[in-house]
mmCIF file of C-alpha atoms in Angstrom:
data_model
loop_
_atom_site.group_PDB
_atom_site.id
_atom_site.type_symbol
_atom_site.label_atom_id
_atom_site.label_comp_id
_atom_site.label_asym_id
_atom_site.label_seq_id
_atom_site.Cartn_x
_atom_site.Cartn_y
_atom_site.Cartn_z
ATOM 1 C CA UNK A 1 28.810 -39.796 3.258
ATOM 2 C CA UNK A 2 27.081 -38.681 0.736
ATOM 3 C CA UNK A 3 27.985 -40.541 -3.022
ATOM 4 C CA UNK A 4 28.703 -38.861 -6.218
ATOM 5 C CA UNK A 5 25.763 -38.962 -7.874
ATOM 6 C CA UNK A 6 23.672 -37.639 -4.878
ATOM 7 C CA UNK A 7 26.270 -34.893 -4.478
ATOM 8 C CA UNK A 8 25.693 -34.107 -8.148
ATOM 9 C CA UNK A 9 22.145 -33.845 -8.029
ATOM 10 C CA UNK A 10 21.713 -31.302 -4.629
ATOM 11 C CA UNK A 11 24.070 -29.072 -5.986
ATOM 12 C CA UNK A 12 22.143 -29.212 -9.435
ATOM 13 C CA UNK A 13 19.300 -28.651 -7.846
ATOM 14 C CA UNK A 14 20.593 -25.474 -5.746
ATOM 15 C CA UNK A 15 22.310 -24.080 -9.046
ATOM 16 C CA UNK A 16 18.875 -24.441 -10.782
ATOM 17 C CA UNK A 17 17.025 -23.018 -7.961
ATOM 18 C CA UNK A 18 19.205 -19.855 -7.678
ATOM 19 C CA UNK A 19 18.800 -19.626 -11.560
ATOM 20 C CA UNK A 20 15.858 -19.824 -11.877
ATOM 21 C CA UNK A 21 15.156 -17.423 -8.530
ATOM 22 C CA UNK A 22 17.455 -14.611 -10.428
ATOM 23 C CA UNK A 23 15.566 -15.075 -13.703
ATOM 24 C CA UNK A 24 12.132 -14.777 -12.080
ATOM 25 C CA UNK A 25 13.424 -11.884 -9.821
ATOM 26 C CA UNK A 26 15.186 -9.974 -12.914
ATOM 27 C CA UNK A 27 11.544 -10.538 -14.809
ATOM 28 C CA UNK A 28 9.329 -9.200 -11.909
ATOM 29 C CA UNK A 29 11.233 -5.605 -11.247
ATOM 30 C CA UNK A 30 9.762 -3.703 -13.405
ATOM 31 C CA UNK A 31 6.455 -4.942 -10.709
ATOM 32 C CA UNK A 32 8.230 -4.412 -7.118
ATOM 33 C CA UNK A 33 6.833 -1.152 -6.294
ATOM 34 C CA UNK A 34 3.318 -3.138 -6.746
ATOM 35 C CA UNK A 35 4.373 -6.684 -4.813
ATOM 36 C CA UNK A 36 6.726 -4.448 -2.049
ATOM 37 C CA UNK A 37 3.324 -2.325 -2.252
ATOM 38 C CA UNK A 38 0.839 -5.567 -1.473
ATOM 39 C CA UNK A 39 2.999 -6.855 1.088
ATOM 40 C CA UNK A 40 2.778 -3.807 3.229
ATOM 41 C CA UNK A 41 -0.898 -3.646 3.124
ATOM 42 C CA UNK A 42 -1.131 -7.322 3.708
ATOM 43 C CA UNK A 43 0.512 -7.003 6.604
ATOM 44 C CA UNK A 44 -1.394 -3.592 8.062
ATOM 45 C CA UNK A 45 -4.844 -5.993 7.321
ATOM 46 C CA UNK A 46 -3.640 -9.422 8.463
ATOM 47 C CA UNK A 47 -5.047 -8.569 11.717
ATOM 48 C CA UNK A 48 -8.772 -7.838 10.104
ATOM 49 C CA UNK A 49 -8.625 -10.827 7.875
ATOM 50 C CA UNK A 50 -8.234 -12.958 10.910
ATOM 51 C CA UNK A 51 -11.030 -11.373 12.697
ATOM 52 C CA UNK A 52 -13.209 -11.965 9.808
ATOM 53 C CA UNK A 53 -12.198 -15.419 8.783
ATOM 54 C CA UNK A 54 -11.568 -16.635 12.272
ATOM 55 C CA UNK A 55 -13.983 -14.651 14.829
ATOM 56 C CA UNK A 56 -16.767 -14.298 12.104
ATOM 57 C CA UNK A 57 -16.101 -17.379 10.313
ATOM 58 C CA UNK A 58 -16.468 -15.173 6.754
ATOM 59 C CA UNK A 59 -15.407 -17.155 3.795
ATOM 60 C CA UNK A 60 -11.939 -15.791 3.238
ATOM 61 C CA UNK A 61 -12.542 -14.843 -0.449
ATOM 62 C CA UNK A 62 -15.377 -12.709 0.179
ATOM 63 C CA UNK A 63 -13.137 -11.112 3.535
ATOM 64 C CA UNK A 64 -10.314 -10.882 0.891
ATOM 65 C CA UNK A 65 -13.044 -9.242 -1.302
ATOM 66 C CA UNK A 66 -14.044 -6.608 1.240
ATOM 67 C CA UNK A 67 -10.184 -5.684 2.865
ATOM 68 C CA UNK A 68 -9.384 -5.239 -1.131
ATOM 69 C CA UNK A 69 -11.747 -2.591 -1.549
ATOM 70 C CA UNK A 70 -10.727 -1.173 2.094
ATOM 71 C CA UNK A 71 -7.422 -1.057 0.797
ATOM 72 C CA UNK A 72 -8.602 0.864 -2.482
ATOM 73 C CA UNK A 73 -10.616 3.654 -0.424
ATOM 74 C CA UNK A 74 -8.380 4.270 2.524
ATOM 75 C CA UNK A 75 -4.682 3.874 0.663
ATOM 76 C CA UNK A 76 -4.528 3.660 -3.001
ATOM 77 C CA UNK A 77 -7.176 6.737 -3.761
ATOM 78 C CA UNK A 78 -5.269 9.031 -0.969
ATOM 79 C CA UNK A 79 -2.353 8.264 -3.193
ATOM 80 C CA UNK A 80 -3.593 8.266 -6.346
ATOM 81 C CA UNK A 81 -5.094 12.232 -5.738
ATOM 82 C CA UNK A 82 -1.541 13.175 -4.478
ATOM 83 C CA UNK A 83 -0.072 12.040 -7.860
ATOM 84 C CA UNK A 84 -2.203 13.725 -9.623
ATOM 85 C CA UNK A 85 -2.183 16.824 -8.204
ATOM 86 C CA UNK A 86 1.721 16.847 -8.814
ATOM 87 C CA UNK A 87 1.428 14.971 -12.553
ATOM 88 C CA UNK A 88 -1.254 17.384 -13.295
ATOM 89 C CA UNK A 89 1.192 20.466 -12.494
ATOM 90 C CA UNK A 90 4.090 18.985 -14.388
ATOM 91 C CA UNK A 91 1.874 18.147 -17.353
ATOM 92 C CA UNK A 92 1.269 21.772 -17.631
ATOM 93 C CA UNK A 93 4.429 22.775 -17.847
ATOM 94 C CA UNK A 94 4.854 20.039 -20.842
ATOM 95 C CA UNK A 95 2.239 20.964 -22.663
ATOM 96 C CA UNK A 96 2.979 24.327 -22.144
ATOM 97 C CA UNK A 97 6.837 24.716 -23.085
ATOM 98 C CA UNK A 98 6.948 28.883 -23.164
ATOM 99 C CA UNK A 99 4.902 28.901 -19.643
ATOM 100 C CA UNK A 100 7.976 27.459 -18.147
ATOM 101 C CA UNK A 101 10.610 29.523 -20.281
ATOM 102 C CA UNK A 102 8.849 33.132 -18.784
ATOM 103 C CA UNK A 103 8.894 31.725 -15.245
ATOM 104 C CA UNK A 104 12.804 30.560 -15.685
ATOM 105 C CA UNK A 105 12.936 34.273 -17.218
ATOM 106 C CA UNK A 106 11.566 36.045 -14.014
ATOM 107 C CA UNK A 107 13.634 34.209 -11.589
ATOM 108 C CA UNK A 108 16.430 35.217 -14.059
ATOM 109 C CA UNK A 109 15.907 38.800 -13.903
ATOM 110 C CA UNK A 110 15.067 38.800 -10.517
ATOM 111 C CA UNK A 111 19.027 36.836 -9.778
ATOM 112 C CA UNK A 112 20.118 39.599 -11.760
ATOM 113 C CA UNK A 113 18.226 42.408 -10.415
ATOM 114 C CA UNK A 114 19.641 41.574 -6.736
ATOM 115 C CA UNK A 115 23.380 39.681 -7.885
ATOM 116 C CA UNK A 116 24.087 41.321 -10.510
ATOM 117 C CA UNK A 117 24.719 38.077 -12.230
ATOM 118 C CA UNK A 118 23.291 36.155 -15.512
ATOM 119 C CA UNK A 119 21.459 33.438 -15.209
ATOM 120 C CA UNK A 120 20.017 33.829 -18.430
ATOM 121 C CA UNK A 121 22.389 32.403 -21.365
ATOM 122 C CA UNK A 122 21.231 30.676 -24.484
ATOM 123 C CA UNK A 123 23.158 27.386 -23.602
ATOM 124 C CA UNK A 124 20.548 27.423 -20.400
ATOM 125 C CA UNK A 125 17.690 28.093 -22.690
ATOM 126 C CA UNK A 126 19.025 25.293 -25.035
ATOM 127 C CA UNK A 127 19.176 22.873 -22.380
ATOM 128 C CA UNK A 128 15.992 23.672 -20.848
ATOM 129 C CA UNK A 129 14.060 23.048 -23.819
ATOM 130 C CA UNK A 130 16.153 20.106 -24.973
ATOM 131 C CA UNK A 131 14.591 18.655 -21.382
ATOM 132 C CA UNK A 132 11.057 19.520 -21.910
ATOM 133 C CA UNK A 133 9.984 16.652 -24.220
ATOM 134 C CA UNK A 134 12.317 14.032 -21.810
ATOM 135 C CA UNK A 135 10.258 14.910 -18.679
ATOM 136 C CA UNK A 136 6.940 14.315 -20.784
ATOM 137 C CA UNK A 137 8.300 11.580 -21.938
ATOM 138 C CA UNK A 138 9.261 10.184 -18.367
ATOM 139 C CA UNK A 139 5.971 11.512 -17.119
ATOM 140 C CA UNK A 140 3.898 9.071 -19.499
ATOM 141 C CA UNK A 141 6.250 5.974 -19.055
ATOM 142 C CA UNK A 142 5.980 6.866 -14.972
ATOM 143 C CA UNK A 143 2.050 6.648 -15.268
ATOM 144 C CA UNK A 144 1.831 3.833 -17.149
ATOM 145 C CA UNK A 145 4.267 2.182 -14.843
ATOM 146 C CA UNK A 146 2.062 3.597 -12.069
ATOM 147 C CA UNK A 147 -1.177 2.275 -13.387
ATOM 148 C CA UNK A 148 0.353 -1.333 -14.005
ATOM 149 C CA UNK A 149 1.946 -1.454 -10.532
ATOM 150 C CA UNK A 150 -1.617 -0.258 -9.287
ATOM 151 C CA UNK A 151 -3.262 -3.456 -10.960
ATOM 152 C CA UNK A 152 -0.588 -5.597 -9.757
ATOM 153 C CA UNK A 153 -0.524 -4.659 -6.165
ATOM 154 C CA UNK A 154 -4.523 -5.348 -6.002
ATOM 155 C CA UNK A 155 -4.165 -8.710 -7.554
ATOM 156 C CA UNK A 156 -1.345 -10.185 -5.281
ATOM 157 C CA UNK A 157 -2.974 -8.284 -2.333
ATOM 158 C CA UNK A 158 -6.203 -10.441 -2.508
ATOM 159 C CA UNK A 159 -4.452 -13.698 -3.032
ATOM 160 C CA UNK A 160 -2.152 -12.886 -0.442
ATOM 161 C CA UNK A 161 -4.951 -12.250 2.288
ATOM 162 C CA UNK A 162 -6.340 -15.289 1.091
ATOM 163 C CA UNK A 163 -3.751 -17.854 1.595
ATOM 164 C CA UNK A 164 -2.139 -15.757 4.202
ATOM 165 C CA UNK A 165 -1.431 -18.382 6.786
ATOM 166 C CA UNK A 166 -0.145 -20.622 4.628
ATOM 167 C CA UNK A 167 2.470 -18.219 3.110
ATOM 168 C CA UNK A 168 3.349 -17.103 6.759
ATOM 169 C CA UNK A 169 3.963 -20.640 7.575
ATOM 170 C CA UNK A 170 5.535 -21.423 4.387
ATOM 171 C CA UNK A 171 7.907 -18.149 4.658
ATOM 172 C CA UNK A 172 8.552 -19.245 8.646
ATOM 173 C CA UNK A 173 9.933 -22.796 7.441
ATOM 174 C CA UNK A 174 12.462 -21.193 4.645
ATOM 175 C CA UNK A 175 13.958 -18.809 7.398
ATOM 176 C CA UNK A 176 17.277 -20.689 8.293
ATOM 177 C CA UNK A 177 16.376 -20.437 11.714
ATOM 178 C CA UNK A 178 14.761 -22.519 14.406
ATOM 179 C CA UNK A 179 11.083 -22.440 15.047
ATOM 180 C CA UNK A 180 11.374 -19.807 17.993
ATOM 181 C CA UNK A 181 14.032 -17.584 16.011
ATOM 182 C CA UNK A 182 11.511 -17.687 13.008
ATOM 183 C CA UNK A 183 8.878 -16.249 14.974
ATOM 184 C CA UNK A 184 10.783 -13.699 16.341
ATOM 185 C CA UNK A 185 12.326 -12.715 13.048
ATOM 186 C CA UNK A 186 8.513 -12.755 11.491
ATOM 187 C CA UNK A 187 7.365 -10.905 14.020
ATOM 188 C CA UNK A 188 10.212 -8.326 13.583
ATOM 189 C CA UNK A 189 9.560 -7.787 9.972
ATOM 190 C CA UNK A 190 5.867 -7.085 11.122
ATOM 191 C CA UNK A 191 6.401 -4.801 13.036
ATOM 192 C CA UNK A 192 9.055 -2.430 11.352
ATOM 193 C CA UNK A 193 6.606 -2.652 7.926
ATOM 194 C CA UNK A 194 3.769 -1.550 10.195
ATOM 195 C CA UNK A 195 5.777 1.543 11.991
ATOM 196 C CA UNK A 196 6.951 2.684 8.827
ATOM 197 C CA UNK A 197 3.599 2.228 6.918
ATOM 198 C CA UNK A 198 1.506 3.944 9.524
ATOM 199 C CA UNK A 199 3.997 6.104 11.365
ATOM 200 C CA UNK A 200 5.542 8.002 7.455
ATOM 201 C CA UNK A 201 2.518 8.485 5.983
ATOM 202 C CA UNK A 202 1.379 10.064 9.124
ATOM 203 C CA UNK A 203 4.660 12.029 9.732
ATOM 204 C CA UNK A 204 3.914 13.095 6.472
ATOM 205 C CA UNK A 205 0.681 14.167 6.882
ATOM 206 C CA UNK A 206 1.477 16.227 9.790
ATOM 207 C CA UNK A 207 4.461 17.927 7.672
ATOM 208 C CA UNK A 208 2.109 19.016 5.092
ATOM 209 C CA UNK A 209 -0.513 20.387 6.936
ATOM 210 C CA UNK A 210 2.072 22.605 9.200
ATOM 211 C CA UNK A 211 3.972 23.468 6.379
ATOM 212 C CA UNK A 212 0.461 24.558 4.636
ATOM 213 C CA UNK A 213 0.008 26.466 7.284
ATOM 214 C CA UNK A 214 2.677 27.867 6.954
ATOM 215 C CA UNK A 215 2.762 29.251 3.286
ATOM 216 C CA UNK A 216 -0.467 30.667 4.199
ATOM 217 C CA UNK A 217 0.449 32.712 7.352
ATOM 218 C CA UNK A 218 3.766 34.070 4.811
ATOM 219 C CA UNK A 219 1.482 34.453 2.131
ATOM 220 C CA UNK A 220 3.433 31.862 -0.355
ATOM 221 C CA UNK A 221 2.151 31.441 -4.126
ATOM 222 C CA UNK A 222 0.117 28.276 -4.654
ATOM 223 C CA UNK A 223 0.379 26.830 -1.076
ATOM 224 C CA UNK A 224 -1.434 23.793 -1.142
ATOM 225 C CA UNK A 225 0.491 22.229 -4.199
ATOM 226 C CA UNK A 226 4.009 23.442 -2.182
ATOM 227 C CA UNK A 227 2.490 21.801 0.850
ATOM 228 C CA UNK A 228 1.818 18.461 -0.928
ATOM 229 C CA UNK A 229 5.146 18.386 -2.234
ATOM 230 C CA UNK A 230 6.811 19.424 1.482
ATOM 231 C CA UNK A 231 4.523 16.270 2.456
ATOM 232 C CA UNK A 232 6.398 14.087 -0.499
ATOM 233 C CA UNK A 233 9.402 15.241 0.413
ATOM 234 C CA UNK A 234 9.296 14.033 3.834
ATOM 235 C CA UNK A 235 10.497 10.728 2.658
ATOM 236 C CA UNK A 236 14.133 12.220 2.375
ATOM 237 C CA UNK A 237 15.385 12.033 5.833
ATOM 238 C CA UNK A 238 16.704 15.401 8.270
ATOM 239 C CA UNK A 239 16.738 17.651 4.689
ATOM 240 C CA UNK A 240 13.503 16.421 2.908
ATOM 241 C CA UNK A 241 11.748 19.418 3.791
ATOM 242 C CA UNK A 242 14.023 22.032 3.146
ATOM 243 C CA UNK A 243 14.248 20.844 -0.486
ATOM 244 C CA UNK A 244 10.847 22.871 -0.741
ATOM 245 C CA UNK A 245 10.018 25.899 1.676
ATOM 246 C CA UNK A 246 13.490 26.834 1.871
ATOM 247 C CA UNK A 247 13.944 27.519 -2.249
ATOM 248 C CA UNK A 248 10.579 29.113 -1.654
ATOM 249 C CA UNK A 249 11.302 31.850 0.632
ATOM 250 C CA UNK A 250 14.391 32.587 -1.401
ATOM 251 C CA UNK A 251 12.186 32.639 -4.460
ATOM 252 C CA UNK A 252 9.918 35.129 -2.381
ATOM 253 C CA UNK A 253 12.602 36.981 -1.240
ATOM 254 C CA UNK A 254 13.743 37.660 -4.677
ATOM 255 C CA UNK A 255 10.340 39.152 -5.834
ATOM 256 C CA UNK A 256 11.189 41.710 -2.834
ATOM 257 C CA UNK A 257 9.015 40.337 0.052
ATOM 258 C CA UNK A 258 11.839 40.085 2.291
ATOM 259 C CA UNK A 259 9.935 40.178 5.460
ATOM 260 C CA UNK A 260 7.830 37.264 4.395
ATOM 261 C CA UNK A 261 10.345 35.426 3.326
ATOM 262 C CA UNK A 262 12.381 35.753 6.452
ATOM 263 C CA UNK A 263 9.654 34.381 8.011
ATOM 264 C CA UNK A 264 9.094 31.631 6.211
ATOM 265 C CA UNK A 265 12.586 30.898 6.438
ATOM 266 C CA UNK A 266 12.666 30.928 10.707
ATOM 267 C CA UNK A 267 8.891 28.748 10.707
ATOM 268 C CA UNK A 268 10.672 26.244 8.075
ATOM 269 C CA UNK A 269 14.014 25.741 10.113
ATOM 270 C CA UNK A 270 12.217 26.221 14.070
ATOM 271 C CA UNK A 271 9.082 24.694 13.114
ATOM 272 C CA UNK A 272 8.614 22.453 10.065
ATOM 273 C CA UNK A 273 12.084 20.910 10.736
ATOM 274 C CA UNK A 274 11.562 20.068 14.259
ATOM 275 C CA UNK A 275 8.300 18.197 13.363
ATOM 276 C CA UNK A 276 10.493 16.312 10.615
ATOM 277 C CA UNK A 277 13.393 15.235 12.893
ATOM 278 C CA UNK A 278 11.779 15.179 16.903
ATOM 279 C CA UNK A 279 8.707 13.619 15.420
ATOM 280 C CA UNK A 280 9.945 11.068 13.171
ATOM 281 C CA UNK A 281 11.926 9.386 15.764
ATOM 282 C CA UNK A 282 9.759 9.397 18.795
ATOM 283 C CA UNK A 283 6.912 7.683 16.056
ATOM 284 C CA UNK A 284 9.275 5.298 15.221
ATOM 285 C CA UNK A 285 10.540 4.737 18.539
ATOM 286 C CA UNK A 286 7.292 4.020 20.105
ATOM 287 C CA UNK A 287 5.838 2.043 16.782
ATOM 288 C CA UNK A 288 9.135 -0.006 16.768
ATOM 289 C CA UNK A 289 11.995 -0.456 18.900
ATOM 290 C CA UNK A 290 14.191 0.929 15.881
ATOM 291 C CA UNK A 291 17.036 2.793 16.126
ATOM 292 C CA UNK A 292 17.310 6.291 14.628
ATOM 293 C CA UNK A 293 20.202 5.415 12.169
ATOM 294 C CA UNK A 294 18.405 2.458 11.039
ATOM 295 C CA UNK A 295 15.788 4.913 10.026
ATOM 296 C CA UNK A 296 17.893 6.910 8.590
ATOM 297 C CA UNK A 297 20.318 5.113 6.558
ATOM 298 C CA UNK A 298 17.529 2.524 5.813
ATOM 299 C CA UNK A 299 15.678 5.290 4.107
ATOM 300 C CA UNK A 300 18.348 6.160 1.702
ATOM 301 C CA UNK A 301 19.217 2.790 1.311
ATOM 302 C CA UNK A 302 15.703 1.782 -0.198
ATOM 303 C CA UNK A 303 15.377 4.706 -2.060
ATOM 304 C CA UNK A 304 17.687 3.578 -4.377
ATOM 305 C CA UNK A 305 16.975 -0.194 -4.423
ATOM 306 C CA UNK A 306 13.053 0.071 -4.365
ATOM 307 C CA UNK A 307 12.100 3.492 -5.538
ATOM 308 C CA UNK A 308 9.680 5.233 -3.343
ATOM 309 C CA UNK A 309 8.919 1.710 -1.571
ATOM 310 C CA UNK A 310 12.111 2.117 -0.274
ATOM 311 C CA UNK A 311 10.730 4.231 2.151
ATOM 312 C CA UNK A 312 9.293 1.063 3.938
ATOM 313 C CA UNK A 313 11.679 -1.476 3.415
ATOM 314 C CA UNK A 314 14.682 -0.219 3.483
ATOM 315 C CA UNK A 315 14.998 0.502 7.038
ATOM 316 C CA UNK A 316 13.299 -2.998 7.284
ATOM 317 C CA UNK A 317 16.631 -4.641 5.175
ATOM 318 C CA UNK A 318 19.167 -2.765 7.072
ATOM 319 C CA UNK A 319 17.206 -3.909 10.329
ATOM 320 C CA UNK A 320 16.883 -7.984 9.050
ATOM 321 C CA UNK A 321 20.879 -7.068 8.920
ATOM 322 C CA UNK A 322 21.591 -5.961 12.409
ATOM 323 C CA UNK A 323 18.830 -8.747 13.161
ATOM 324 C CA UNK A 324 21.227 -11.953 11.683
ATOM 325 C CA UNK A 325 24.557 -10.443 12.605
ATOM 326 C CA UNK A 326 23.001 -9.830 16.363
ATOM 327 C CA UNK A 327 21.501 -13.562 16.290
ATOM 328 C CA UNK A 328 24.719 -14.741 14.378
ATOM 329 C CA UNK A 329 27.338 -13.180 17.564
ATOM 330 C CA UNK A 330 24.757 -14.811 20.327
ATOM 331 C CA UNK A 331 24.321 -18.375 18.564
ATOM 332 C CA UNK A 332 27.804 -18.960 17.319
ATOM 333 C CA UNK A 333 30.083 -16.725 19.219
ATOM 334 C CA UNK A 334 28.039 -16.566 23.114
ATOM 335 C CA UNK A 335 27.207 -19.938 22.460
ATOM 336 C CA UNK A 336 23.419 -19.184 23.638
ATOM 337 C CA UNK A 337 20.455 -21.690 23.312
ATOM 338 C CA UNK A 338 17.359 -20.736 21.191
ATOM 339 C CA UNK A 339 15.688 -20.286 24.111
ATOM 340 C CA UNK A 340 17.626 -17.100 24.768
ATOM 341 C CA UNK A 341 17.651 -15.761 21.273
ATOM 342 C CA UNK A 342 14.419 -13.840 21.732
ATOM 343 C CA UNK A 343 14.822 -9.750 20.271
ATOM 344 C CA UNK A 344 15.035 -6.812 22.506
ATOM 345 C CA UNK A 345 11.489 -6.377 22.371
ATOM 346 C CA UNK A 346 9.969 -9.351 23.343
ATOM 347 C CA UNK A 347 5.952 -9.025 22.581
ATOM 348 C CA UNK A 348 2.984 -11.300 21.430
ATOM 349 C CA UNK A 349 4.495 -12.921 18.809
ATOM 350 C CA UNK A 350 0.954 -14.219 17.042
#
């Protein structure tokens, strides 16, 4: 039985901890996209570092060093070229207020041409200037905020590949599981951040490129900056591609090329969408043992926690769910040993 004054002091201590961990966490969210950012490369290199440090026997510093600057060349400046592409297009329109107004004029007249009806009012003109300076405005604060998450994720990423074991170990004892269950629940977090950081990109990837093709074959305007923004889109789950080539071909069919547009209408829905929703699945199916929904819902899930890291962990959060309430019904309500509490798909679990 524990006395007073030692009772007094652990629960101190836990209040102060959780205090503390809210203030720290509250402090660091304007930097999550950059830490969620260094964690998922940390864990698509871990494997490398260990080579290198362990095979080679490479000081880790200088293998830190070198997987940095992989991480620069083969993720960061991929990404870096798509947001520009897309911030350079937007800070066009900005700068260039009446460019805007005559295209929101055409499709007006072009509505009204076919409908019959108005889109063209001077409360719609109001409020579409009125939002011109807030999206330059957003458009600086987002690069800026881009630049400093950038920085951030670079500097955690090295010191995490350095003292990687460590924090593995250190993050294995703090699970409130047994030794075996830690493993297991290590090695599931592993593996979903890996299918989602290899297998979306790459789904993505392949949605861009077909759905270039595709605004070529129809003869779209500016096809390669729709098909990087079909290829962004793809992080919206069973609609995220629609959102582009399907306003498209109605904007094309307005301007009178019905037969294109058709066209690009039947490729987008028998085509482009079947690469978004057979594709995804199978890739994360054979990356992961995860289950579509978890995909799915995880997705919109982390989208609004994490911003566009959502993408990667929130199917991992609602998996860690179905993960404790699955090892919560087999410990405490089967009544199984740890020996038993292994996860459906078993593995090297180094």
């Amino acid at each position: 039985m524990l006395s007073v004054r030692e009772q007094y002091r652990r629960y101190s201590l836990f209040v102060l901890i959780a205090s503390l961990g809210v203030t720290v966490f509250l402090c660091l969210t304007p930097f999550l996209s950059g830490l969620l950012g260094a964690a998922t490369i940390y864990v698509l290199l871990r494997g490398q570092m260990r080579v290198l440090a362990g095979r080679y026997r490479w000081r880790r510093s200088a293998a830190a060093a070198l997987l940095t600057v992989e991480a620069v060349c083969c993720f960061l400046v991929p990404i870096a070229l798509l947001v520009w592409m897309v911030v350079n297009k937007v800070q066009g329109v900005a700068l260039d207020p009446q460019a805007l107004v005559d295209s929101v004029r055409h499709v007006a007249e072009l509505v009204r041409d076919r409908t019959g009806y108005d889109l063209w009012q001077e409360s719609n003109l109001q409020s579409l200037l009125a939002g011109i300076p807030k999206l330059a405005q957003q458009l600086v604060g987002g690069l800026a905020s881009f630049a400093v998450n950038l920085i951030v994720l670079l500097f955690v990423l090295y010191f995490m590949l350095v003292g990687g074991l460590r924090m593995e170990a250190y993050c294995r004892e703090l699970l409130p599981f047994s030794r075996s269950v830690g493993r297991d629940a290590l090695h599931e977090i592993r593996m979903i951040v890996r299918s989602n950081a290899i297998g979306i990109p790459l789904l993505a990837a392949v949605q861009g490129v077909v759905a270039y093709l595709g605004y070529l074959l129809f003869g779209a305007p500016s096809p390669l900056f729709w098909g990087v923004l079909t290829c962004l889109a793809t992080i919206i789950p069973i609609v995220g591609t629609a959102l582009v080539w399907l306003p498209l071909a109605l904007y094309m069919g307005l301007e009178g090329n019905w037969g294109p547009a058709v066209g690009l209408a039947l490729y987008g829905t028998l085509v482009v969408t079947h690469v978004d929703n057979v594709v995804r699945f199978v890739m994360q199916k054979r990356m992961a043992d995860t289950h579509p929904l978890v995909t799915v819902f995880g997705v919109f899930v982390g989208l609004s926690l994490f911003g566009f890291m959502g993408v990667i962990f929130g199917p991992l959060l609602l998996a860690m769910f179905v993960f404790c309430v699955d090892l919560f019904k087999r410990k405490y309500l089967d009544r199984k040993p740890d020996s038993e509490l292994f996860l459906p798909g078993g593995g090297d679990r180094a």
